[in-house]
Coordinates of C-alpha atoms (C1' of nucleotides) in Angstrom, one line a residue:
Chain P
V286 CA -6.7 27.7 7.6
D287 CA -8.3 25.2 9.9
A288 CA -6.9 23.2 12.8
H289 CA -7.8 19.8 11.5
L290 CA -6.2 20.5 8.1
L291 CA -3.0 21.0 10.1
R292 CA -3.6 17.6 11.8
T293 CA -3.9 15.7 8.5
F294 CA -1.0 17.6 7.1
V295 CA 1.2 16.6 10.0
T296 CA 0.0 13.0 9.8
V297 CA 0.7 12.9 6.0
A298 CA 4.2 14.3 6.6
R299 CA 5.0 11.9 9.4
R300 CA 3.7 8.8 7.6
G301 CA 5.1 9.9 4.2
S302 CA 1.9 8.8 2.5
F303 CA -1.6 10.1 1.8
S304 CA -3.1 6.6 2.1
A305 CA -1.4 5.7 5.3
A306 CA -2.5 9.0 6.9
A307 CA -6.0 8.4 5.7
A308 CA -6.0 5.0 7.4
E309 CA -4.7 6.5 10.6
L310 CA -7.2 9.3 10.7
Q311 CA -10.1 7.2 9.5
Y312 CA -10.6 9.1 6.3
T313 CA -10.7 8.1 2.7
Q314 CA -7.5 8.7 0.7
A315 CA -9.5 11.1 -1.4
A316 CA -10.5 13.2 1.6
V317 CA -6.9 13.5 2.7
S318 CA -6.0 14.6 -0.8
Q319 CA -8.7 17.2 -0.8
Q320 CA -7.7 18.5 2.6
I321 CA -4.0 18.9 1.6
A322 CA -5.2 20.6 -1.6
A323 CA -7.4 22.9 0.4
L324 CA -4.5 23.8 2.7
E325 CA -2.1 24.4 -0.1
G326 CA -4.8 26.5 -1.8
D327 CA -5.4 28.6 1.3
L328 CA -1.7 29.3 1.7
K329 CA -1.0 29.4 -2.0
V330 CA 2.1 27.3 -1.4
T331 CA 3.0 23.7 -2.3
L332 CA 3.6 22.0 1.1
L333 CA 4.4 18.5 0.0
R334 CA 6.3 17.0 -2.9
R335 CA 4.6 13.8 -4.1
R336 CA 6.1 10.5 -4.9
P337 CA 7.9 10.3 -2.6
V338 CA 5.8 12.4 -0.2
E339 CA 8.0 14.7 1.7
P340 CA 7.6 18.3 2.9
T341 CA 8.8 21.2 0.8
E342 CA 10.7 24.0 2.4
A343 CA 7.5 25.8 3.2
G344 CA 6.0 22.6 4.4
A345 CA 8.8 22.0 6.8
R346 CA 8.4 25.5 8.1
L347 CA 4.7 24.9 8.6
L348 CA 5.4 21.6 10.4
E349 CA 7.6 23.5 13.0
H350 CA 4.5 25.5 13.9
A351 CA 1.8 22.9 13.4
V352 CA 3.2 20.2 15.8
P353 CA 3.3 22.6 18.8
I354 CA 0.0 24.1 17.9
L355 CA -1.7 20.7 17.8
L356 CA 0.0 19.6 21.0
R357 CA -1.2 22.8 22.7
M358 CA -4.8 22.3 21.4
D359 CA -4.8 18.8 22.9
A360 CA -3.4 20.2 26.1
A361 CA -6.1 22.8 26.3
L362 CA -8.8 20.2 25.7
A363 CA -7.3 17.9 28.4
D364 CA -6.9 20.8 30.8
V365 CA -10.4 22.0 30.5
T366 CA -12.1 18.6 30.6
R367 CA -10.0 17.5 33.6
M368 CA -11.5 20.4 35.5
T369 CA -15.0 18.9 35.4
A370 CA -14.2 15.2 35.1
A371 CA -15.1 13.1 38.1
P372 CA -12.0 12.4 40.3
A373 CA -10.8 9.3 38.6
A374 CA -9.8 6.1 40.5
Q375 CA -6.7 6.0 38.4
L376 CA -3.4 7.7 38.6
T377 CA -0.8 7.6 35.8
V378 CA 2.6 9.1 36.4
A379 CA 5.1 9.3 33.5
M380 CA 8.7 9.8 34.4
T381 CA 12.2 9.7 32.9
P382 CA 14.6 7.0 34.2
L383 CA 16.7 9.6 36.0
A384 CA 13.7 11.4 37.5
A385 CA 12.7 8.0 38.9
A386 CA 16.1 7.3 40.3
L387 CA 16.7 10.8 41.8
S388 CA 13.4 11.4 43.4
A389 CA 11.2 9.6 45.9
A390 CA 8.5 9.3 43.4
T391 CA 8.3 5.6 43.1
A392 CA 8.5 5.2 46.9
T393 CA 5.7 7.8 47.3
L394 CA 3.6 6.0 44.7
A395 CA 4.1 2.7 46.6
E396 CA 3.0 4.5 49.8
L397 CA 0.0 5.9 48.0
R398 CA -0.9 2.4 46.7
T399 CA -1.1 1.0 50.2
R400 CA -3.0 4.0 51.6
L401 CA -5.5 4.0 48.7
P402 CA -5.8 0.4 47.8
R403 CA -8.7 1.0 45.4
L404 CA -6.5 3.4 43.4
D405 CA -5.2 2.1 40.1
V406 CA -1.6 3.4 40.0
T407 CA 0.4 3.2 36.7
I408 CA 4.0 4.2 36.2
R409 CA 5.3 4.9 32.7
I410 CA 9.1 5.2 32.2
A411 CA 9.7 7.1 29.0
S412 CA 11.8 9.7 27.3
R413 CA 11.7 13.4 28.2
E414 CA 9.6 14.1 25.1
D415 CA 7.2 11.4 25.9
V416 CA 6.8 12.5 29.5
A417 CA 6.2 16.1 28.5
E418 CA 3.9 15.2 25.7
S419 CA 1.8 12.6 27.4
T420 CA 1.4 14.8 30.5
A421 CA 0.3 17.8 28.3
R422 CA -2.1 15.6 26.4
G423 CA -3.6 14.3 29.6
K424 CA -2.5 10.7 28.9
A425 CA -0.6 10.9 32.2
D426 CA -1.8 12.9 35.2
L427 CA 1.6 13.9 36.2
G428 CA 5.1 13.8 34.8
L429 CA 8.5 13.8 36.4
T430 CA 11.3 14.9 34.2
D431 CA 15.0 15.7 34.6
G432 CA 17.8 17.7 33.0
I433 CA 20.8 19.8 33.7
A434 CA 20.6 23.5 34.5
A435 CA 22.2 26.2 36.5
P436 CA 21.3 26.0 40.2
N437 CA 17.8 27.1 40.9
D438 CA 17.1 27.6 37.2
P439 CA 13.9 25.9 36.0
L440 CA 14.2 23.4 33.1
Q441 CA 13.1 24.8 29.8
L442 CA 10.2 22.6 28.8
L443 CA 8.6 22.8 25.4
A444 CA 5.1 21.8 26.4
P445 CA 2.8 24.2 28.2
L446 CA 2.9 22.8 31.7
S447 CA 3.2 24.0 35.2
A448 CA 6.4 22.8 36.8
T449 CA 7.8 22.7 40.4
G450 CA 11.4 21.7 41.2
L451 CA 11.8 18.6 43.4
A452 CA 15.5 17.9 43.7
E453 CA 18.9 19.1 42.6
V454 CA 22.1 17.1 42.7
G455 CA 25.5 17.7 41.4
V456 CA 26.5 16.3 38.1
S457 CA 29.5 14.1 37.4
V458 CA 31.4 12.9 34.4
I459 CA 31.3 9.1 34.1
L460 CA 34.7 7.8 33.1
P461 CA 36.2 4.4 32.6
C462 CA 38.4 3.4 35.6
D463 CA 41.5 3.4 33.4
H464 CA 40.8 6.8 32.0
P465 CA 43.7 9.3 32.6
L466 CA 41.3 11.7 34.3
A467 CA 39.9 9.1 36.6
T468 CA 42.8 9.4 39.0
A469 CA 43.1 13.1 38.5
P470 CA 41.7 15.7 41.0
S471 CA 38.3 14.8 42.2
R472 CA 36.6 17.7 40.5
I473 CA 36.9 18.8 37.0
G474 CA 36.0 21.7 34.6
L475 CA 33.7 20.8 31.8
S476 CA 35.4 23.2 29.4
H477 CA 38.4 20.8 29.2
L478 CA 36.1 18.1 28.0
A479 CA 34.2 19.8 25.2
D480 CA 36.5 18.1 22.6
A481 CA 36.3 14.7 24.1
R482 CA 34.2 11.8 22.7
W483 CA 30.7 11.9 24.2
I484 CA 27.8 9.4 24.2
D485 CA 24.5 10.9 23.1
A486 CA 21.9 9.1 25.2
P487 CA 19.0 11.5 25.1
A488 CA 16.5 9.3 26.9
V489 CA 18.8 8.7 30.0
A490 CA 21.5 11.3 30.3
P491 CA 21.2 15.0 29.6
T492 CA 21.2 15.7 25.9
L493 CA 24.4 17.2 24.4
T494 CA 22.3 20.0 23.1
A495 CA 21.2 20.9 26.7
L496 CA 24.8 20.6 27.7
R497 CA 25.9 23.1 25.1
R498 CA 23.1 25.5 26.1
A499 CA 23.8 25.2 29.8
T500 CA 27.6 25.7 29.4
G501 CA 27.5 28.1 26.5
I502 CA 30.3 26.0 24.9
E503 CA 30.1 24.5 21.5
G504 CA 31.5 21.1 21.1
F505 CA 30.4 18.0 23.1
R506 CA 30.2 16.0 19.8
A507 CA 28.7 12.6 20.0
A508 CA 30.8 9.6 19.1
C509 CA 28.2 7.1 20.1
W510 CA 24.4 7.1 20.2
Y511 CA 22.2 5.2 22.6
D512 CA 18.4 5.6 22.2
G513 CA 17.5 3.2 25.0
T514 CA 16.5 4.0 28.5
D515 CA 18.7 1.7 30.5
T516 CA 21.3 3.2 32.8
L517 CA 23.3 0.0 33.0
T518 CA 23.8 -0.2 29.3
L519 CA 25.0 3.4 29.4
F520 CA 27.5 2.7 32.1
R521 CA 28.8 -0.2 30.1
L522 CA 29.3 2.0 27.0
A523 CA 31.1 4.5 29.2
A524 CA 33.2 1.8 30.8
E525 CA 34.3 0.5 27.4
G526 CA 35.5 3.9 26.4
H527 CA 32.9 4.7 23.7
G528 CA 32.5 8.1 25.2
L529 CA 31.8 10.2 28.3
T530 CA 28.5 10.9 29.8
L531 CA 27.1 13.1 32.5
L532 CA 25.2 11.5 35.4
P533 CA 24.7 12.0 39.1
A534 CA 27.5 10.4 41.1
Q535 CA 25.2 8.4 43.3
L536 CA 24.1 6.2 40.4
A537 CA 27.7 5.1 39.8
V538 CA 28.7 3.9 43.3
N539 CA 27.8 0.3 42.5
E540 CA 29.5 0.2 39.2
P541 CA 33.1 -0.9 39.6
S542 CA 34.0 -0.4 36.0
V543 CA 33.4 3.4 36.0
T544 CA 34.4 6.3 38.1
A545 CA 32.4 9.5 38.6
V546 CA 34.2 12.8 38.8
Q547 CA 32.2 15.7 39.9
V548 CA 31.9 18.7 37.6
R549 CA 33.4 21.8 39.2
E550 CA 32.8 24.4 36.6
P551 CA 30.5 25.7 35.3
R552 CA 28.2 25.3 38.3
L553 CA 25.5 22.9 37.1
V554 CA 23.0 20.7 38.8
H555 CA 21.0 17.8 37.7
R556 CA 17.4 18.9 38.4
V557 CA 14.2 16.9 38.7
E558 CA 10.9 18.6 38.1
L559 CA 7.3 17.7 38.6
V560 CA 5.2 18.8 35.6
H561 CA 1.4 18.8 35.3
G562 CA -1.6 20.5 33.8
V563 CA -4.6 21.2 35.9
L564 CA -4.8 19.2 39.1
P565 CA -8.4 18.9 40.3
A566 CA -8.7 19.3 44.0
D567 CA -9.2 16.0 45.9
S568 CA -7.8 14.0 42.9
P569 CA -5.2 11.3 43.4
A570 CA -2.9 13.4 41.3
A571 CA -3.2 16.4 43.6
A572 CA -2.6 14.0 46.6
F573 CA 0.6 12.7 45.0
A574 CA 1.8 16.2 44.2
A575 CA 1.3 17.3 47.7
L576 CA 3.1 14.3 49.1
I577 CA 6.1 14.7 47.0
S578 CA 6.6 18.4 46.6
P579 CA 7.5 19.7 50.1
Chain Z
V910 CA -13.1 21.8 18.7
D911 CA -12.2 24.2 15.9
A912 CA -9.7 27.0 15.8
H913 CA -12.1 29.8 14.9
L914 CA -14.4 28.8 17.7
L915 CA -11.5 29.6 19.9
R916 CA -11.1 32.9 18.1
T917 CA -14.6 34.1 18.8
F918 CA -14.4 32.8 22.3
V919 CA -11.3 34.8 23.0
T920 CA -12.9 37.9 21.4
V921 CA -16.1 37.5 23.4
A922 CA -14.1 37.1 26.6
R923 CA -11.9 40.2 25.8
R924 CA -14.8 42.4 24.8
G925 CA -17.1 41.1 27.5
S926 CA -20.0 41.0 25.2
F927 CA -21.5 38.7 22.5
S928 CA -22.7 41.6 20.4
A929 CA -19.4 43.5 20.5
A930 CA -17.5 40.4 19.5
A931 CA -19.9 39.8 16.7
A932 CA -19.4 43.4 15.4
E933 CA -15.6 43.0 15.6
L934 CA -15.6 39.6 13.8
Q935 CA -18.2 40.6 11.2
Y936 CA -20.7 38.0 12.4
T937 CA -24.3 38.2 13.6
Q938 CA -24.9 38.1 17.4
A939 CA -26.8 34.9 16.8
A940 CA -23.8 33.3 15.1
V941 CA -21.5 34.2 18.0
S942 CA -24.0 32.8 20.4
Q943 CA -24.2 29.5 18.4
Q944 CA -20.4 29.3 18.2
I945 CA -20.0 29.7 22.0
A946 CA -22.8 27.1 22.5
A947 CA -21.1 24.7 20.1
L948 CA -17.8 25.1 22.0
E949 CA -19.4 24.6 25.4
G950 CA -21.2 21.6 24.0
D951 CA -18.0 20.1 22.7
L952 CA -16.2 20.5 25.9
K953 CA -19.2 19.9 28.1
V954 CA -18.3 22.9 30.3
T955 CA -19.8 26.3 30.7
L956 CA -17.1 28.7 29.6
L957 CA -18.8 32.0 30.1
R958 CA -21.1 33.5 32.7
R959 CA -23.6 35.7 31.0
R960 CA -24.8 39.1 32.1
P961 CA -22.2 40.2 32.8
V962 CA -20.2 38.2 30.3
E963 CA -17.1 36.9 32.0
P964 CA -15.1 33.7 31.8
T965 CA -15.8 30.9 34.3
E966 CA -12.9 29.1 35.9
A967 CA -12.8 26.6 33.0
G968 CA -13.1 29.5 30.6
A969 CA -10.2 31.3 32.1
R970 CA -8.1 28.1 31.8
L971 CA -9.1 27.8 28.2
L972 CA -8.1 31.4 27.5
E973 CA -4.6 30.7 28.8
H974 CA -4.2 28.2 26.1
A975 CA -6.3 29.8 23.4
V976 CA -4.5 33.1 23.2
P977 CA -1.1 31.5 22.5
I978 CA -2.6 29.0 20.1
L979 CA -4.1 31.7 18.0
L980 CA -1.0 33.8 18.1
R981 CA 1.0 30.8 16.9
M982 CA -1.5 30.0 14.1
D983 CA -1.1 33.6 12.9
A984 CA 2.6 33.3 13.2
A985 CA 2.6 30.0 11.1
L986 CA 0.5 31.7 8.5
A987 CA 2.7 34.7 8.3
D988 CA 5.9 32.6 8.2
V989 CA 4.7 30.4 5.4
T990 CA 3.3 33.1 3.2
R991 CA 6.4 35.3 3.7
M992 CA 8.5 32.5 2.2
T993 CA 6.8 33.0 -1.2
A994 CA 5.7 36.6 -1.1
A995 CA 7.6 38.9 -3.5
P996 CA 10.3 40.8 -1.7
A997 CA 8.4 43.8 -0.6
A998 CA 9.5 47.4 -1.0
Q999 CA 8.6 48.0 2.6
L1000 CA 10.4 47.3 5.8
T1001 CA 8.7 47.7 9.2
V1002 CA 10.8 47.3 12.3
A1003 CA 9.2 47.3 15.7
M1004 CA 11.3 48.0 18.8
T1005 CA 11.1 48.8 22.4
P1006 CA 12.4 52.2 23.6
L1007 CA 15.4 50.7 25.2
A1008 CA 16.2 48.5 22.3
A1009 CA 16.3 51.6 20.2
A1010 CA 18.5 53.4 22.6
L1011 CA 20.9 50.6 23.2
S1012 CA 21.4 49.4 19.6
A1013 CA 22.5 50.9 16.4
A1014 CA 19.2 50.0 14.9
T1015 CA 17.9 53.5 14.1
A1016 CA 21.2 54.5 12.7
T1017 CA 21.4 51.4 10.6
L1018 CA 17.9 52.1 9.4
A1019 CA 18.8 55.6 8.4
E1020 CA 21.8 54.2 6.5
L1021 CA 19.5 51.7 4.8
R1022 CA 17.1 54.5 3.9
T1023 CA 19.8 56.4 2.0
R1024 CA 21.2 53.3 0.4
L1025 CA 17.8 52.1 -0.8
P1026 CA 15.8 55.3 -1.4
R1027 CA 12.9 53.4 -2.9
L1028 CA 12.5 51.4 0.3
D1029 CA 9.6 52.4 2.6
V1030 CA 11.1 52.2 6.1
T1031 CA 8.8 52.3 9.1
I1032 CA 9.8 52.3 12.7
R1033 CA 7.3 51.4 15.4
I1034 CA 8.2 52.0 19.1
A1035 CA 6.0 49.8 21.2
S1036 CA 5.9 47.7 24.3
R1037 CA 7.7 44.3 24.5
E1038 CA 4.4 42.4 24.1
D1039 CA 3.5 44.5 21.0
V1040 CA 7.0 44.0 19.5
A1041 CA 6.9 40.3 20.0
E1042 CA 3.3 39.9 18.9
S1043 CA 3.5 42.1 15.8
T1044 CA 6.7 40.5 14.7
A1045 CA 5.2 37.0 15.2
R1046 CA 2.0 38.0 13.3
G1047 CA 4.0 39.4 10.5
K1048 CA 2.8 43.0 11.1
A1049 CA 6.4 43.9 11.5
D1050 CA 9.3 42.3 9.5
L1051 CA 11.7 42.5 12.5
G1052 CA 11.6 43.3 16.1
L1053 CA 14.1 44.6 18.6
T1054 CA 13.4 43.9 22.2
D1055 CA 15.3 44.2 25.4
G1056 CA 15.3 42.8 28.9
I1057 CA 17.5 41.7 31.8
A1058 CA 19.1 38.3 31.9
A1059 CA 22.3 36.6 33.1
P1060 CA 25.2 37.3 30.8
N1061 CA 25.0 35.3 27.5
D1062 CA 21.5 34.0 28.5
P1063 CA 18.9 34.6 25.8
L1064 CA 15.8 36.4 26.8
Q1065 CA 12.8 34.3 27.3
L1066 CA 10.3 35.3 24.7
L1067 CA 6.7 34.1 24.7
A1068 CA 6.2 34.2 21.0
P1069 CA 7.6 31.6 18.7
L1070 CA 10.4 33.6 17.1
S1071 CA 14.1 33.2 16.1
A1072 CA 16.3 35.5 18.2
T1073 CA 19.9 36.7 18.0
G1074 CA 21.6 38.7 20.7
L1075 CA 22.8 42.2 19.6
A1076 CA 24.2 43.9 22.7
E1077 CA 24.7 43.5 26.4
V1078 CA 25.4 46.4 28.8
G1079 CA 25.5 46.5 32.5
V1080 CA 22.5 47.5 34.5
S1081 CA 22.3 50.3 37.0
V1082 CA 19.9 51.4 39.7
I1083 CA 18.6 54.9 39.0
L1084 CA 18.5 56.9 42.3
P1085 CA 17.6 60.5 43.1
C1086 CA 20.8 62.5 43.7
D1087 CA 19.9 63.0 47.3
H1088 CA 19.4 59.3 48.0
P1089 CA 21.6 57.8 50.7
L1090 CA 22.9 55.2 48.4
A1091 CA 23.8 57.7 45.7
T1092 CA 27.0 58.7 47.4
A1093 CA 27.7 55.1 48.6
P1094 CA 30.2 52.8 46.9
S1095 CA 29.8 52.9 43.1
R1096 CA 28.5 49.4 42.8
I1097 CA 25.7 47.8 44.7
G1098 CA 24.1 44.4 45.4
L1099 CA 20.5 44.1 44.3
S1100 CA 19.5 41.9 47.2
H1101 CA 19.7 44.9 49.5
L1102 CA 17.1 46.7 47.4
A1103 CA 14.4 44.0 47.2
D1104 CA 12.4 45.7 49.9
A1105 CA 12.8 49.2 48.5
R1106 CA 10.1 51.1 46.6
W1107 CA 10.2 50.3 42.9
I1108 CA 8.6 51.8 39.9
D1109 CA 6.9 49.3 37.6
A1110 CA 7.4 50.6 34.1
P1111 CA 7.0 47.6 32.0
A1112 CA 7.1 49.3 28.6
V1113 CA 10.5 51.0 29.3
A1114 CA 12.4 49.4 32.1
P1115 CA 12.7 45.7 32.9
T1116 CA 9.5 44.4 34.4
L1117 CA 9.7 43.6 38.1
T1118 CA 8.6 40.1 37.3
A1119 CA 11.6 39.7 35.1
L1120 CA 13.7 41.1 37.9
R1121 CA 12.4 38.5 40.4
R1122 CA 13.0 35.7 37.9
A1123 CA 16.5 36.9 37.0
T1124 CA 17.6 37.3 40.7
G1125 CA 15.5 34.6 42.2
I1126 CA 14.6 37.0 44.9
E1127 CA 11.0 37.7 45.9
G1128 CA 10.2 41.3 46.6
F1129 CA 10.7 44.3 44.3
R1130 CA 7.2 45.5 45.0
A1131 CA 5.9 48.3 42.9
A1132 CA 5.0 51.6 44.6
C1133 CA 4.4 53.4 41.4
W1134 CA 3.1 52.3 38.0
Y1135 CA 4.1 53.9 34.7
D1136 CA 2.5 52.5 31.5
G1137 CA 4.1 55.0 29.1
T1138 CA 7.1 54.5 26.9
D1139 CA 9.0 57.7 27.7
T1140 CA 12.3 57.4 29.4
L1141 CA 12.4 61.1 30.5
T1142 CA 9.2 60.7 32.5
L1143 CA 10.6 57.6 34.1
F1144 CA 13.7 59.5 35.1
R1145 CA 11.6 62.3 36.6
L1146 CA 9.6 59.8 38.6
A1147 CA 12.8 58.3 39.9
A1148 CA 14.3 61.7 40.7
E1149 CA 11.2 62.7 42.7
G1150 CA 11.7 59.6 44.8
H1151 CA 8.6 57.6 43.7
G1152 CA 10.7 54.6 43.5
L1153 CA 13.8 52.9 42.0
T1154 CA 14.2 51.7 38.5
L1155 CA 16.8 49.7 36.6
L1156 CA 18.3 51.2 33.5
P1157 CA 21.6 51.2 31.7
A1158 CA 23.9 53.9 33.1
Q1159 CA 24.6 55.5 29.8
L1160 CA 21.0 56.7 29.5
A1161 CA 21.4 58.7 32.7
V1162 CA 24.5 60.6 32.0
N1163 CA 22.6 63.7 30.8
E1164 CA 20.1 63.7 33.7
P1165 CA 21.4 65.9 36.5
S1166 CA 18.6 64.9 38.9
V1167 CA 19.4 61.2 39.1
T1168 CA 22.5 59.1 39.6
A1169 CA 23.1 55.6 38.2
V1170 CA 24.8 53.1 40.5
Q1171 CA 25.9 49.9 38.8
V1172 CA 24.6 46.6 40.0
R1173 CA 27.4 44.4 41.3
E1174 CA 25.5 41.3 42.3
P1175 CA 23.9 39.2 40.9
R1176 CA 25.7 39.5 37.6
L1177 CA 23.0 40.8 35.3
V1178 CA 23.1 42.4 31.9
H1179 CA 20.6 44.4 29.9
R1180 CA 20.3 42.6 26.7
V1181 CA 19.0 43.6 23.3
E1182 CA 17.8 40.9 20.9
L1183 CA 16.8 40.9 17.3
V1184 CA 13.7 38.7 16.8
H1185 CA 12.2 37.6 13.5
G1186 CA 10.2 34.9 11.8
V1187 CA 11.3 33.8 8.3
L1188 CA 13.6 36.2 6.6
P1189 CA 13.3 35.7 2.8
A1190 CA 16.6 36.0 1.1
D1191 CA 17.2 39.3 -0.7
S1192 CA 14.5 40.9 1.3
P1193 CA 15.1 44.3 3.0
A1194 CA 14.5 42.6 6.3
A1195 CA 17.4 40.2 5.7
A1196 CA 19.6 43.1 4.6
F1197 CA 18.9 45.0 7.8
A1198 CA 19.5 41.9 9.9
A1199 CA 22.8 41.3 8.2
L1200 CA 23.9 44.9 8.7
I1201 CA 23.1 45.0 12.4
S1202 CA 23.9 41.5 13.6
P1203 CA 27.7 41.2 13.3
Chain W
dG1284 C1' -39.1 48.2 28.3
dG1285 C1' -34.8 48.0 26.4
dA1286 C1' -30.6 45.8 25.6
dC1287 C1' -28.7 41.5 25.1
dA1288 C1' -28.5 36.6 24.6
dT1289 C1' -31.0 32.4 22.9
dT1290 C1' -33.8 29.5 20.0
dA1291 C1' -36.1 28.3 15.5
dC1292 C1' -35.8 27.8 10.9
dG1293 C1' -34.4 28.3 6.0
dT1294 C1' -30.6 28.3 2.8
dG1295 C1' -26.2 28.1 0.8
dT1296 C1' -21.7 26.3 1.3
dT1297 C1' -18.7 22.9 2.5
dA1298 C1' -16.7 18.4 3.4
dC1299 C1' -16.9 13.9 3.0
dG1300 C1' -17.5 9.2 0.5
dT1301 C1' -17.9 6.6 -3.8
dA1302 C1' -16.1 6.0 -8.1
dA1303 C1' -13.6 7.0 -12.1
dA1304 C1' -9.3 9.1 -14.2
dA1305 C1' -4.6 10.4 -14.1
dA1306 C1' 0.1 10.0 -13.0
dT1307 C1' 4.4 8.0 -11.6
dG1308 C1' 7.8 4.6 -10.7
Chain I
dC484 C1' 1.2 -2.6 -14.9
dA485 C1' 0.4 -1.7 -10.2
dT486 C1' 0.2 1.5 -6.8
dT487 C1' -0.9 6.0 -5.3
dT488 C1' -2.8 10.4 -5.9
dT489 C1' -6.1 13.4 -8.2
dT490 C1' -10.6 14.7 -10.0
dA491 C1' -15.7 14.4 -10.6
dC492 C1' -19.9 14.2 -8.6
dG493 C1' -23.8 13.2 -5.4
dT494 C1' -25.3 13.6 -0.7
dA495 C1' -25.5 14.9 4.0
dA496 C1' -24.2 17.9 7.5
dC497 C1' -23.1 22.2 9.0
dA498 C1' -22.7 27.1 9.8
dC499 C1' -24.4 31.2 9.0
dG500 C1' -28.2 34.9 8.5
dT501 C1' -33.0 36.3 9.4
dA502 C1' -36.4 36.5 12.6
dA503 C1' -38.9 35.4 16.6
dT504 C1' -38.5 34.3 21.5
dG505 C1' -36.6 34.5 25.9
dT506 C1' -34.2 36.8 29.9
dC507 C1' -32.0 39.9 32.9
dC508 C1' -31.1 44.8 34.4

DNA sequence: GGACATTACGTGTTACGTAAAAATG
DNA sequence: CATTTTTACGTAACACGTAATGTCC
């Protein structure tokens, strides 16, 4: 039961093919076959059905563990090596679209760029998963992520990272201007909207799963899916009545086709957090964190 | 960067000795030395100071990752093998003292014992860490743990386990009868007590850390530590004025020397959760879970 | 000097690649 | 029949044990 057997198992399951996994991992097909056989022999369970290659029930269960394990091993490696690595002349910050919009991060990075001209600053806008994963794996020095939560509650992140809260703003329901509720009282309870049509836009807005968890209400079923990261597109979908979505009011002020109605109950905030592994002293990453966190 | 290098590293760090770790892991001292050398070579960092053997800064950081990684690997192994293993004639349930007191678990187990006389039922009372860990590792089939949280909020468990809430009761401050607050209004706000003397009894009562997290208030400093698992002893310590503690009121009714004053604010509950990995259908564990959960 | 960690060296196992066989659609 | 996985086998690397050497209280 070795770690890199898990890695090839995960790769085979993801790619759905022994040969493809072998190519990705720089192995022979035969080697991959042997590794899977060894793993199945150790556990005395069939993990994959062949032709087509897909995980069995036991394999699926193992995947649920293996993916976080491998992520954490990469994080451990990145964390430890970062402690000794020379302070790089490079700073990569990954952030979700809303984290960028709701924090002073991009402005602070611009400031840092002028103050340290020799520093190579890179910004990566990505989904929440990508931000957490690339920060944990050390592909980014810092991450900025967002989500909804009760006031002062930290976000629940999957990856093993330190986190500090940066900002909290109220959340609002984005409605088409001609929606019946748009002219209603300026604040609204979410419980009345659990049965409405919602847009699931996990890369931009809070996920509906997070919404259910934060409110404790089932419902919030998706009528429309949007996998992109563009806020404008999301507004247009909302304006055209494809469903509701939850965004900070300040983002909607310049959008004439939609109205933002603040959520009164339950008490929720849209929260931005800075996440990071080890921050070596005197590193650009530590400088940025110090600039942005107070 | 192999998993079992991590295992020997953790063992060496815990035991504080290469030879002791070698004895525990059934290796030669030389083998352990080589493994640590290999790990340090891979990471290009010194992980341990020798004589005395203690982790360096980098080593300490690695430990923070390594321990959960190894726990999760054991959990993965236990989970997958449990899916195929024959339904055992044995049922081991680990629980914290308060989980036992606040749930019908022991009664249900007694019932199960009479209904399935051939079943070998074992109860293990242990600390929260032990319950979580032994359940994750498969040493126990099920665990019952407790803690304080906001109403309907799940407990935050470290181990990778499924959890279902079983019970929630109000929390009360346990005071000596002659305490000034004992005769005061029957409900009290916790914020007034942040600066009081508290007893840290992590195995029985909620940990003070959990208290700070749940209330968002710093403070709750310990004036007295109790590592045991006995509720009566904790009551005596509270009665003698060594400090306050937080327990469900119903446990104090038969204790003449202490009074329980319910906590009014913030809204907190003492919550009991059933935790488990995979529950094979038709297993005694699944039967118990079905009996106790609705 | 004694306990403990490291280095040196020999050996058995393992893990991979090449190549041939089997299986599946 | 072609593509993909499995099996067979040779080789090279590795990881461990034994034993000798080094090092710190």
